Amino acid sequence: MNRKKSLLLPLMFVTLFFILSIEQDRVSSYEEQRVLVIFHEQINDKLLNKVDASVHHRFEQISAVAISINEAQIAILNNHPEIKLIEEDHIVEIENVSQSDARWGFNATKVERSWANDYKGTGIKIAVIDTGIDSTHPDLTIKDGACFVTTTQNACRNGFMDDNGHGTHVAGIIAANNTTKPFIGVAPNSTVYAIKAMDAEGRGNTSDLIKGIEWAMERKVDIINISASTDVDSTPFRFAIEKAHNQGILVVAAAGNKGKRNGLGDTVEYPAKYETVIAVAAINSQNKRSEFSATGATIEVAAPGENMYSTFPLMLDRDGNPNGYTLQSGTSMAAPFVSGILALYKQQNPMLTNEQLRGLLEKNAFPLGDIGRDAWYGFGLVQAVEGIVLEKPNVTLQVKEPGFIQLQWPAVTNATVYQIYRNETLMTETLDLSFNDWVINGNYTYQVIAVGENGKIEKSAELTTEIAEIGYEDLKNGNWYNPHLIYLSNRKIITGFSNNTIRPYENVTRAQAVTMLGRALGFKDEKMTPFFKDVDKESFASGYIQQAYEQGIVSGFPDGTFRPNQPVTRAEMAILISKAYKLEKTIDNIFIDVTEQMKSYDAIIGVASSNITKGFDDGTFRPEQLMNRLQFSVFVARAKNEQFR
């Protein structure tokens, strides 16, 4: 049962790389407040108009809006059945942590090991949700950007341009790309997207960050870096991040800077505290926890976070050396190290899921604290690697026949499931030690990944092959029925048409159906004088129809006709296949539209007993529905080869 939550009163503290605080104004029942509203289903614009709401942001992904209304209007919405939740859209602002000197973090994380093998994040898209990025900085390249700040009317007058400096500093740690300078980002070839969600004073609304997440999802980024935190669990914020995670995006966030000097207690803030987010703690150059760094069970990894040298807007660079670089400290500086290293991981293994890449953080981390997952450092200090070297299972690939590929491998110790990828697309997860695939002409790369407990990758192997013998103009990879059609095509059971098409969605005729069955059963491929008066001896199907008649598979109609051009129904298909393969009825009737009085009853239950069909999701068989060529082919393939059942 859903319970609507009233307007949240606790203050929300959001930090960029620093500790953030909230301004709270007590408002009268007539003074407008900014709130986040989540609907149970779709956003109801009529309801919003009814309460005269000023809409700042719409969030279609989570059916929510950020609006300004007064307390009386909040009461109306809070009692409306379409409203799931209302909470305050909090104001946030930044406070600086100390700064000093050095560029030690890149040595600590071993990023140059990946660079040596030309892994620099090429092709990986990273969204930086922050105070924007200085797009004029000579050492930063921004693919695209947007501004969603609504704290003041003119906050976005210069687009996503950074007028605070924090976002530019974070972006530089990820992707500064001028090799002639003493500084280069972790993933200098990655593609950066700038999302401005904080203004020049470091102030913004929770809804601005949510809008930034949706924008990043629309651009199908691989990684989102959020160097911001709050001590309030915002439901819309959590929903938005979960949506991004479910889309396959890696979400990395600073754990927060409210850690106690003694490191006791759970001080990790949101969104880092969410299960779908990688929480990053900060360490100093002695590989010790930074005193400000948050601690707790949800810390996943640690990264350099003190005295980080990185890019800074030239117009704001007032540190006595206005070169577009400066030093800053905080968990916000640690998070982009992890985002950058994940980009290196993903470039090396583009077929891995976001959860598998998270597993590599654990696998490759340099332990700093207690064995296992430590409350200060998580699994340890994040590390880049020369190449993600996974012990390869001994996978063999064979092209058994045109279009038919078989992979086999021995059991891998500790593996709980095997994932099979074809050309970077997950084909299946299996406990078997083999995988069969049916493909048309093309080049194919397969990857077999052995996955252990908690998604940890145990082994991986990659093989490539080429198929050049199977091809129809209207048959494309990705169709669920391809294996069946290719299997039948290899055996000349289905041959296609003269224009190199197979016409899968064309209704199958009685002549075509019996011909396919005859070929599957090994009938002679020759023309014969038919028993039926409406079958021409010169027809391609005459011999197959006659042999099917002689073996009792077909009997025709009472008027002595066969009606070769008449489409086949699902009931007729069941009769043909049941007689051809002598299928027996071994289960009770499972179909709500099939009765014992029907002529096709035993045949329908026979094909169901043999797992050739299970009918439709609504419990029907639909016996009078016409069949197309692909549907009939699927049933023939299942009847002939149990592998397809």
XYZ file of C-alpha atoms in Angstrom:
645
model
C 0.000 0.000 0.000
C 1.420 3.358 -1.025
C 1.567 6.000 1.675
C 1.765 9.624 0.646
C 4.431 11.528 2.504
C 3.821 15.074 3.575
C 6.250 17.885 2.902
C 9.622 17.051 4.432
C 10.787 19.575 7.015
C 14.401 18.476 7.719
C 17.044 20.522 5.983
C 18.999 18.934 3.164
C 22.752 19.418 3.121
C 24.390 18.958 -0.251
C 28.146 19.143 -0.746
C 30.043 19.495 -3.961
C 33.566 18.575 -2.915
C 32.998 20.408 0.281
C 30.541 20.520 3.158
C 27.258 22.067 2.060
C 24.620 23.736 4.154
C 21.028 24.768 3.698
C 19.147 27.972 4.107
C 15.682 27.529 5.535
C 13.002 30.175 5.460
C 9.827 29.779 7.379
C 6.991 30.585 5.076
C 3.440 31.576 5.668
C 0.568 29.642 4.177
C 0.485 32.194 1.354
C 4.199 32.345 0.609
C 5.379 30.084 -2.183
C 7.738 27.191 -1.540
C 9.712 25.049 -3.991
C 8.735 21.403 -3.740
C 9.217 18.152 -5.615
C 6.029 16.273 -6.434
C 5.917 12.637 -7.583
C 2.786 11.259 -9.242
C 1.727 7.619 -8.983
C 1.446 7.420 -12.762
C 1.699 10.242 -15.307
C 2.178 13.933 -14.539
C -1.271 15.559 -14.302
C -0.937 19.011 -15.862
C -4.594 19.843 -15.235
C -4.081 19.293 -11.530
C -0.986 21.511 -11.549
C -2.912 24.240 -13.353
C -5.731 23.905 -10.836
C -3.393 24.810 -7.968
C -1.703 27.506 -10.081
C 1.721 25.867 -9.755
C 4.818 27.457 -11.277
C 6.649 24.554 -12.916
C 10.466 24.728 -12.877
C 11.327 21.213 -14.086
C 9.498 18.169 -15.446
C 10.924 14.689 -14.873
C 9.215 12.292 -17.263
C 11.452 9.378 -16.221
C 10.084 9.407 -12.668
C 6.698 11.131 -13.243
C 7.642 14.132 -11.129
C 7.821 17.923 -11.230
C 9.610 20.697 -9.370
C 7.129 23.479 -8.668
C 6.516 26.543 -6.521
C 3.230 26.658 -4.560
C 2.025 27.836 -1.148
C 1.126 25.699 1.869
C -2.593 25.779 1.103
C -1.928 24.417 -2.368
C 0.442 21.813 -0.929
C -2.394 20.611 1.293
C -4.639 20.205 -1.758
C -2.028 18.165 -3.612
C -1.114 16.126 -0.554
C -4.700 14.870 -0.305
C -5.063 14.090 -3.997
C -5.096 10.353 -4.902
C -2.740 10.838 -7.867
C 0.049 12.254 -5.699
C 2.614 9.761 -4.392
C 4.948 12.087 -2.506
C 5.747 15.741 -1.866
C 9.068 16.880 -0.448
C 11.037 20.105 -0.207
C 13.248 21.074 -3.155
C 16.239 22.022 -1.038
C 18.675 24.885 -1.549
C 22.350 23.893 -1.412
C 25.616 25.786 -1.206
C 29.316 24.987 -0.997
C 32.005 25.612 1.644
C 35.686 25.252 0.813
C 38.084 22.693 2.233
C 41.795 23.583 2.555
C 44.108 23.633 -0.454
C 47.866 23.187 -0.852
C 50.118 21.537 -3.470
C 50.968 18.515 -5.702
C 49.865 16.094 -8.373
C 50.509 12.851 -6.546
C 47.194 11.092 -7.154
C 48.002 9.852 -10.646
C 51.002 7.900 -9.413
C 48.968 6.416 -6.564
C 46.267 5.116 -8.907
C 48.730 3.803 -11.550
C 46.847 5.396 -14.463
C 49.949 5.473 -16.655
C 49.831 1.664 -16.827
C 46.636 1.922 -18.846
C 47.920 4.820 -20.937
C 50.953 2.728 -21.957
C 48.556 0.375 -23.760
C 46.626 3.287 -25.286
C 43.675 2.962 -22.926
C 42.718 6.588 -22.353
C 38.925 6.408 -22.260
C 38.369 6.654 -26.010
C 34.689 6.377 -26.889
C 33.460 6.516 -23.285
C 30.899 9.223 -22.478
C 31.062 10.866 -19.048
C 28.563 13.400 -17.697
C 29.823 15.782 -14.995
C 26.935 17.130 -12.913
C 28.389 20.117 -11.102
C 28.772 23.911 -11.378
C 29.303 23.633 -15.118
C 32.608 23.493 -17.012
C 34.703 26.255 -18.550
C 34.340 25.352 -22.244
C 36.981 27.949 -23.176
C 39.708 26.243 -21.169
C 42.433 25.163 -23.631
C 42.927 21.786 -21.941
C 39.289 20.701 -21.860
C 37.066 19.513 -24.702
C 33.325 19.467 -24.046
C 31.054 17.467 -26.352
C 27.792 19.032 -25.205
C 26.257 20.590 -22.157
C 23.198 22.063 -20.522
C 22.268 24.277 -17.602
C 19.396 23.451 -15.239
C 20.074 25.893 -12.398
C 16.916 27.645 -11.212
C 18.112 29.395 -8.053
C 18.096 32.753 -9.830
C 16.471 33.973 -12.998
C 19.744 34.494 -14.880
C 21.728 31.515 -13.589
C 21.824 29.937 -17.060
C 22.437 33.090 -19.069
C 25.859 31.736 -20.144
C 24.694 28.171 -20.627
C 26.794 25.567 -18.851
C 29.769 27.933 -18.378
C 31.360 27.401 -14.961
C 31.250 30.581 -12.881
C 32.270 28.845 -9.656
C 35.283 26.703 -10.611
C 34.380 23.439 -8.925
C 32.989 21.673 -11.994
C 35.972 22.642 -14.145
C 38.334 21.231 -11.512
C 36.410 17.933 -11.405
C 36.307 17.713 -15.208
C 40.067 18.233 -15.425
C 40.787 15.289 -13.131
C 38.694 13.164 -15.465
C 39.708 14.407 -18.881
C 42.222 17.281 -19.128
C 43.885 16.542 -22.453
C 46.912 18.793 -23.037
C 49.956 16.525 -22.877
C 52.355 19.485 -23.050
C 51.266 20.662 -19.609
C 52.336 19.053 -16.320
C 48.815 17.731 -15.893
C 46.603 15.333 -17.840
C 43.312 13.761 -16.782
C 42.790 10.103 -15.919
C 40.860 9.455 -19.144
C 42.029 12.263 -21.460
C 40.348 10.818 -24.563
C 36.932 10.363 -22.966
C 33.938 12.370 -24.167
C 32.770 14.862 -21.542
C 29.264 16.298 -21.138
C 28.858 19.346 -18.901
C 25.741 19.603 -16.744
C 25.464 22.799 -14.719
C 23.286 22.200 -11.659
C 24.922 24.711 -9.278
C 25.235 28.468 -9.667
C 28.155 30.867 -9.142
C 27.668 30.740 -5.371
C 27.591 26.954 -5.368
C 23.839 26.993 -4.776
C 21.253 24.837 -6.474
C 18.140 22.739 -6.003
C 17.835 18.970 -5.752
C 15.524 19.129 -8.750
C 18.292 20.712 -10.830
C 20.471 17.639 -10.258
C 17.583 15.326 -11.130
C 17.042 17.202 -14.386
C 20.736 16.804 -15.129
C 20.522 13.049 -14.616
C 17.612 12.797 -17.050
C 19.509 14.861 -19.617
C 22.523 12.552 -19.282
C 20.309 9.491 -19.743
C 18.875 10.939 -22.937
C 22.419 11.201 -24.317
C 23.147 7.604 -23.328
C 26.263 8.421 -21.355
C 28.295 5.610 -19.813
C 29.241 7.302 -16.539
C 27.722 10.070 -14.408
C 29.992 11.843 -11.912
C 28.173 13.587 -9.060
C 30.477 15.446 -6.703
C 27.573 16.467 -4.488
C 25.995 15.045 -1.368
C 23.100 15.505 1.029
C 22.219 14.068 4.425
C 18.544 13.789 3.415
C 17.244 10.777 1.475
C 15.305 12.380 -1.378
C 12.943 9.896 -2.995
C 12.822 11.634 -6.412
C 16.625 11.855 -6.393
C 16.882 8.140 -5.623
C 14.328 7.238 -8.290
C 16.236 9.199 -10.939
C 19.537 7.517 -10.070
C 17.938 4.070 -10.087
C 16.582 4.785 -13.568
C 20.065 5.704 -14.742
C 21.549 2.575 -13.186
C 18.906 0.395 -14.818
C 19.852 1.954 -18.154
C 23.374 0.600 -17.624
C 24.989 3.853 -16.500
C 27.706 3.863 -13.841
C 26.908 6.503 -11.209
C 29.874 7.706 -9.141
C 29.471 10.088 -6.205
C 31.557 11.741 -3.519
C 30.879 10.139 -0.137
C 30.797 13.541 1.555
C 33.079 15.616 3.779
C 31.346 15.307 7.136
C 33.560 12.517 8.418
C 34.695 12.686 12.030
C 38.388 13.073 12.793
C 38.380 9.704 14.575
C 36.620 8.060 11.624
C 33.796 6.654 13.736
C 30.163 6.378 12.742
C 28.275 6.284 9.476
C 28.684 9.708 7.872
C 28.244 8.757 4.195
C 25.712 11.037 2.528
C 23.341 10.704 -0.411
C 23.469 9.913 -3.297
C 26.668 7.989 -2.463
C 24.721 6.038 0.142
C 22.363 4.554 -2.439
C 23.005 0.957 -3.447
C 23.124 1.897 -7.136
C 25.883 4.482 -6.606
C 29.644 3.978 -6.209
C 30.578 5.817 -2.997
C 34.091 7.301 -3.061
C 36.148 8.225 0.007
C 39.229 10.463 -0.013
C 42.815 9.698 0.998
C 45.971 11.798 1.291
C 49.408 11.307 -0.240
C 50.373 8.882 2.555
C 47.475 6.603 1.580
C 45.697 7.550 4.799
C 42.088 8.599 5.175
C 41.523 12.341 4.817
C 40.170 13.625 8.121
C 37.130 15.142 6.424
C 36.254 12.004 4.420
C 32.958 10.311 5.258
C 33.003 6.783 6.688
C 30.532 3.921 6.658
C 29.588 0.516 5.302
C 28.610 1.869 1.883
C 32.080 3.226 1.030
C 33.059 1.275 -2.089
C 36.548 2.551 -2.935
C 38.946 5.306 -1.957
C 40.796 7.707 -4.246
C 43.169 10.674 -3.929
C 41.276 13.653 -2.569
C 43.747 16.031 -0.954
C 45.665 18.753 -2.754
C 44.530 17.788 -6.228
C 45.979 19.907 -9.023
C 43.534 20.379 -11.890
C 41.976 22.768 -14.375
C 40.246 25.948 -13.234
C 38.455 28.746 -15.115
C 40.991 31.363 -16.177
C 38.643 34.187 -15.250
C 38.453 32.842 -11.669
C 42.099 31.801 -11.245
C 43.358 34.117 -8.504
C 45.845 31.872 -6.718
C 48.847 33.998 -7.632
C 49.640 31.858 -10.660
C 46.808 32.481 -13.144
C 47.564 29.554 -15.473
C 44.134 27.919 -15.473
C 45.083 25.378 -12.785
C 44.683 25.258 -9.025
C 44.679 22.943 -5.997
C 41.555 21.728 -4.241
C 40.667 19.026 -1.717
C 37.608 16.958 -0.895
C 35.792 13.756 -1.723
C 34.655 15.630 -4.823
C 38.249 15.402 -6.071
C 38.309 11.658 -5.313
C 35.126 10.805 -7.235
C 36.439 11.872 -10.682
C 39.473 9.606 -10.245
C 37.058 6.686 -10.027
C 34.967 7.930 -12.955
C 38.096 8.227 -15.067
C 39.403 4.781 -14.156
C 36.000 3.245 -14.894
C 36.257 4.832 -18.349
C 39.595 3.040 -18.827
C 38.018 -0.232 -17.683
C 35.068 0.175 -20.033
C 37.253 0.972 -23.036
C 39.181 -2.237 -22.395
C 36.016 -4.326 -21.897
C 33.108 -2.577 -23.644
C 30.834 -5.604 -23.304
C 30.831 -5.613 -19.505
C 27.744 -4.351 -17.679
C 27.861 -1.520 -15.160
C 27.704 -4.031 -12.301
C 30.547 -6.082 -13.781
C 32.669 -2.957 -14.074
C 31.933 -2.211 -10.419
C 33.198 -5.704 -9.686
C 36.497 -4.798 -11.336
C 36.906 -1.882 -8.928
C 36.873 -4.404 -6.096
C 39.062 -6.908 -7.945
C 41.784 -4.377 -8.776
C 41.688 -2.178 -5.646
C 44.819 -1.897 -3.507
C 43.730 -2.808 0.059
C 44.292 -0.108 2.657
C 42.178 -1.020 5.673
C 40.620 -4.130 7.142
C 40.347 -7.273 5.039
C 37.325 -7.118 2.774
C 35.210 -3.973 2.702
C 36.512 -1.358 5.102
C 34.386 1.475 6.519
C 37.105 4.034 5.707
C 38.428 2.820 2.361
C 35.846 0.370 1.013
C 37.684 -2.296 -0.979
C 40.756 -0.082 -1.123
C 42.537 2.451 -3.313
C 41.181 2.481 -6.865
C 43.731 1.229 -9.394
C 44.114 1.413 -13.150
C 45.649 -1.636 -14.839
C 47.708 -2.282 -17.951
C 44.804 -4.193 -19.389
C 42.083 -5.998 -17.546
C 43.740 -9.397 -17.641
C 41.196 -12.080 -16.882
C 42.250 -15.707 -16.950
C 40.712 -17.065 -20.136
C 38.627 -20.220 -20.193
C 39.627 -22.624 -22.948
C 36.773 -21.749 -25.304
C 36.552 -23.417 -28.704
C 34.512 -22.015 -31.581
C 33.325 -24.169 -34.458
C 31.243 -23.318 -37.500
C 29.327 -26.589 -37.560
C 27.435 -25.727 -40.740
C 26.581 -22.543 -42.655
C 25.264 -20.021 -40.150
C 25.557 -22.422 -37.195
C 28.224 -21.544 -34.608
C 28.972 -23.609 -31.528
C 31.012 -22.445 -28.520
C 32.233 -24.905 -25.892
C 34.329 -24.481 -22.737
C 35.321 -26.431 -19.613
C 33.860 -25.602 -16.223
C 35.404 -22.604 -14.440
C 35.997 -22.839 -10.701
C 33.716 -20.536 -8.661
C 31.603 -19.597 -11.692
C 27.898 -19.256 -10.928
C 26.823 -18.310 -14.448
C 28.317 -17.842 -17.911
C 27.462 -14.771 -19.972
C 27.689 -15.015 -23.752
C 28.081 -11.850 -25.830
C 27.905 -11.550 -29.607
C 29.271 -8.279 -31.021
C 28.910 -6.602 -27.604
C 25.284 -7.724 -27.162
C 24.382 -10.078 -24.322
C 22.870 -13.182 -25.925
C 22.245 -15.344 -22.879
C 23.210 -16.265 -19.342
C 23.582 -19.996 -18.838
C 24.901 -22.718 -16.554
C 25.656 -24.908 -19.583
C 29.177 -25.334 -20.936
C 28.211 -24.681 -24.538
C 26.291 -22.180 -26.635
C 24.801 -22.558 -30.108
C 24.108 -19.581 -32.347
C 22.542 -19.175 -35.774
C 23.566 -16.114 -37.780
C 23.449 -14.671 -41.288
C 26.436 -13.415 -43.303
C 28.814 -11.182 -41.343
C 31.750 -10.939 -38.939
C 31.109 -12.015 -35.366
C 33.038 -11.614 -32.129
C 31.954 -13.746 -29.190
C 32.907 -13.246 -25.576
C 32.377 -15.856 -22.882
C 32.471 -14.425 -19.355
C 32.478 -16.639 -16.279
C 30.834 -14.736 -13.424
C 31.238 -15.689 -9.779
C 29.347 -14.684 -6.660
C 28.292 -11.038 -6.329
C 28.940 -10.475 -10.031
C 32.709 -10.890 -9.713
C 34.279 -11.819 -13.044
C 36.314 -15.000 -12.801
C 37.417 -15.494 -16.408
C 36.798 -14.140 -19.882
C 37.625 -15.235 -23.424
C 37.036 -13.658 -26.832
C 36.854 -15.294 -30.276
C 36.060 -13.978 -33.761
C 34.727 -15.687 -36.889
C 33.141 -14.862 -40.253
C 30.000 -16.273 -41.863
C 29.561 -15.809 -45.614
C 27.054 -18.448 -46.699
C 23.701 -17.487 -45.199
C 21.902 -14.388 -46.395
C 18.400 -13.269 -47.319
C 17.480 -9.669 -48.044
C 14.665 -9.725 -45.483
C 16.422 -11.719 -42.758
C 18.409 -9.671 -40.234
C 20.330 -10.660 -37.100
C 18.423 -10.047 -33.913
C 15.177 -11.722 -34.999
C 14.148 -14.329 -32.444
C 13.224 -16.778 -35.197
C 16.557 -16.633 -37.068
C 17.929 -19.902 -35.638
C 14.879 -21.816 -36.840
C 14.928 -20.355 -40.362
C 18.693 -20.755 -40.783
C 18.500 -24.345 -39.524
C 15.785 -25.153 -42.075
C 17.561 -23.225 -44.834
C 20.765 -25.226 -44.317
C 18.766 -28.417 -44.858
C 16.902 -27.054 -47.897
C 13.647 -27.432 -45.989
C 12.927 -23.782 -46.709
C 14.542 -22.262 -49.791
C 13.285 -18.716 -50.188
C 12.334 -16.978 -53.417
C 14.144 -16.011 -56.614
C 14.774 -12.426 -55.425
C 16.741 -13.734 -52.413
C 13.943 -13.125 -49.914
C 12.403 -15.533 -47.464
C 9.192 -13.524 -46.809
C 8.778 -14.546 -43.177
C 5.516 -12.651 -42.637
C 3.720 -13.972 -45.715
C 0.941 -16.476 -45.014
C 2.055 -20.058 -45.598
C -0.115 -22.065 -48.018
C -1.096 -25.703 -47.683
C 1.203 -26.592 -50.595
C 4.170 -24.786 -49.008
C 3.483 -26.319 -45.588
C 3.362 -29.895 -46.891
C 6.474 -29.272 -49.000
C 8.408 -28.102 -45.948
C 7.216 -31.074 -43.915
C 8.053 -33.461 -46.754
C 11.593 -32.117 -47.001
C 11.975 -32.347 -43.225
C 10.849 -35.990 -43.358
C 13.139 -36.842 -46.270
C 10.517 -37.349 -48.979
C 11.682 -37.743 -52.569
C 12.122 -34.427 -54.358
C 10.273 -35.319 -57.549
C 6.985 -34.475 -59.215
C 4.216 -37.096 -59.089
C 0.713 -37.641 -60.374
C -1.408 -36.470 -57.450
C -4.502 -38.062 -55.971
C -6.142 -34.659 -55.599
C -7.903 -33.198 -58.616
C -6.844 -29.590 -57.951
C -3.101 -30.309 -57.657
C -1.173 -29.884 -60.903
C 1.386 -32.624 -61.559
C 3.880 -29.909 -62.605
C 3.495 -28.083 -59.315
C 6.624 -27.873 -57.139
C 4.547 -29.487 -54.370
C 2.890 -32.359 -56.269
C 5.347 -35.049 -55.145
C 5.371 -33.948 -51.522
C 1.571 -33.739 -51.386
C 1.211 -37.204 -52.930
C 3.739 -38.805 -50.544
C 2.081 -37.108 -47.565
C -1.263 -38.503 -48.754
C 0.158 -42.003 -49.123
C 1.574 -41.878 -45.580
C -1.712 -40.658 -44.107
C -0.450 -37.213 -43.163
C -3.016 -35.400 -45.353
C -6.441 -36.510 -46.540
C -7.810 -33.478 -48.325
C -11.424 -32.335 -48.396
C -14.614 -34.367 -48.989
C -14.943 -32.950 -52.518
C -11.639 -34.545 -53.553
C -9.644 -31.320 -53.455
C -6.510 -30.385 -51.556
C -6.789 -26.615 -51.988
C -3.015 -26.054 -52.270
C -3.163 -22.236 -52.247
C -5.353 -21.960 -49.161
C -3.582 -20.513 -46.061
C -2.884 -22.864 -43.169
C -4.516 -22.344 -39.779
C -2.871 -23.147 -36.458
C -5.221 -26.105 -36.015
C -4.199 -27.494 -39.438
C -0.548 -26.995 -38.536
C -1.060 -29.051 -35.390
C -2.701 -31.865 -37.368
C 0.057 -31.924 -39.999
C 2.928 -31.935 -37.495
C 1.237 -34.334 -35.096
C 0.646 -36.885 -37.864
C 4.057 -36.377 -39.477
C 5.971 -36.935 -36.229
C 3.442 -39.264 -34.573
C 3.083 -37.057 -31.517
C 1.132 -38.364 -28.541
C -1.136 -36.565 -26.109
C 0.558 -36.846 -22.701
C -0.770 -33.778 -20.855
C -4.181 -32.381 -20.043
C -5.689 -29.555 -22.052
C -4.016 -26.240 -21.164
C -5.890 -24.019 -23.647
C -9.126 -22.219 -22.816
C -10.277 -22.124 -26.472
C -9.655 -25.816 -27.288
C -12.316 -28.458 -26.558
C -12.511 -32.240 -26.955
C -15.245 -31.816 -29.577
C -12.787 -30.246 -32.010
C -11.356 -32.420 -34.809
C -7.910 -31.021 -34.071
C -8.081 -31.589 -30.280
C -5.686 -34.552 -30.011
C -3.236 -32.966 -32.456
C -3.177 -29.634 -30.584
C -2.602 -31.324 -27.226
C 0.022 -33.519 -28.925
C 2.143 -30.580 -30.106
C 1.741 -28.973 -26.678
C 2.802 -32.230 -24.977
C 6.004 -32.193 -27.048
C 6.778 -28.551 -26.110
C 6.430 -27.491 -29.740
C 4.008 -24.807 -28.595
C 2.730 -23.395 -25.331
C 0.108 -21.153 -26.896
C -0.349 -17.501 -25.994
C 0.049 -15.690 -22.685
C -3.707 -15.364 -22.278
C -4.113 -19.163 -22.215
C -5.432 -19.484 -25.774
C -4.232 -21.544 -28.739
C -6.236 -19.633 -31.384
C -6.825 -22.642 -33.648
C -8.385 -20.682 -36.536
C -5.644 -18.058 -36.724
C -3.689 -18.152 -39.999
C 0.033 -18.921 -39.878
C 2.822 -17.091 -41.666
C 5.973 -18.668 -43.040
C 8.137 -17.888 -40.047
C 5.614 -19.290 -37.550
C 5.230 -22.529 -39.475
C 9.019 -22.756 -39.858
C 9.465 -22.414 -36.098
C 7.066 -25.289 -35.460
C 8.752 -27.506 -38.058
C 12.200 -26.765 -36.599
C 10.953 -27.600 -33.103
C 9.364 -30.812 -34.326
C 12.514 -31.919 -36.147
C 15.111 -30.829 -33.555
C 14.458 -30.871 -29.798
C 17.171 -28.223 -29.340
C 14.637 -25.608 -30.449
C 11.904 -26.629 -28.018
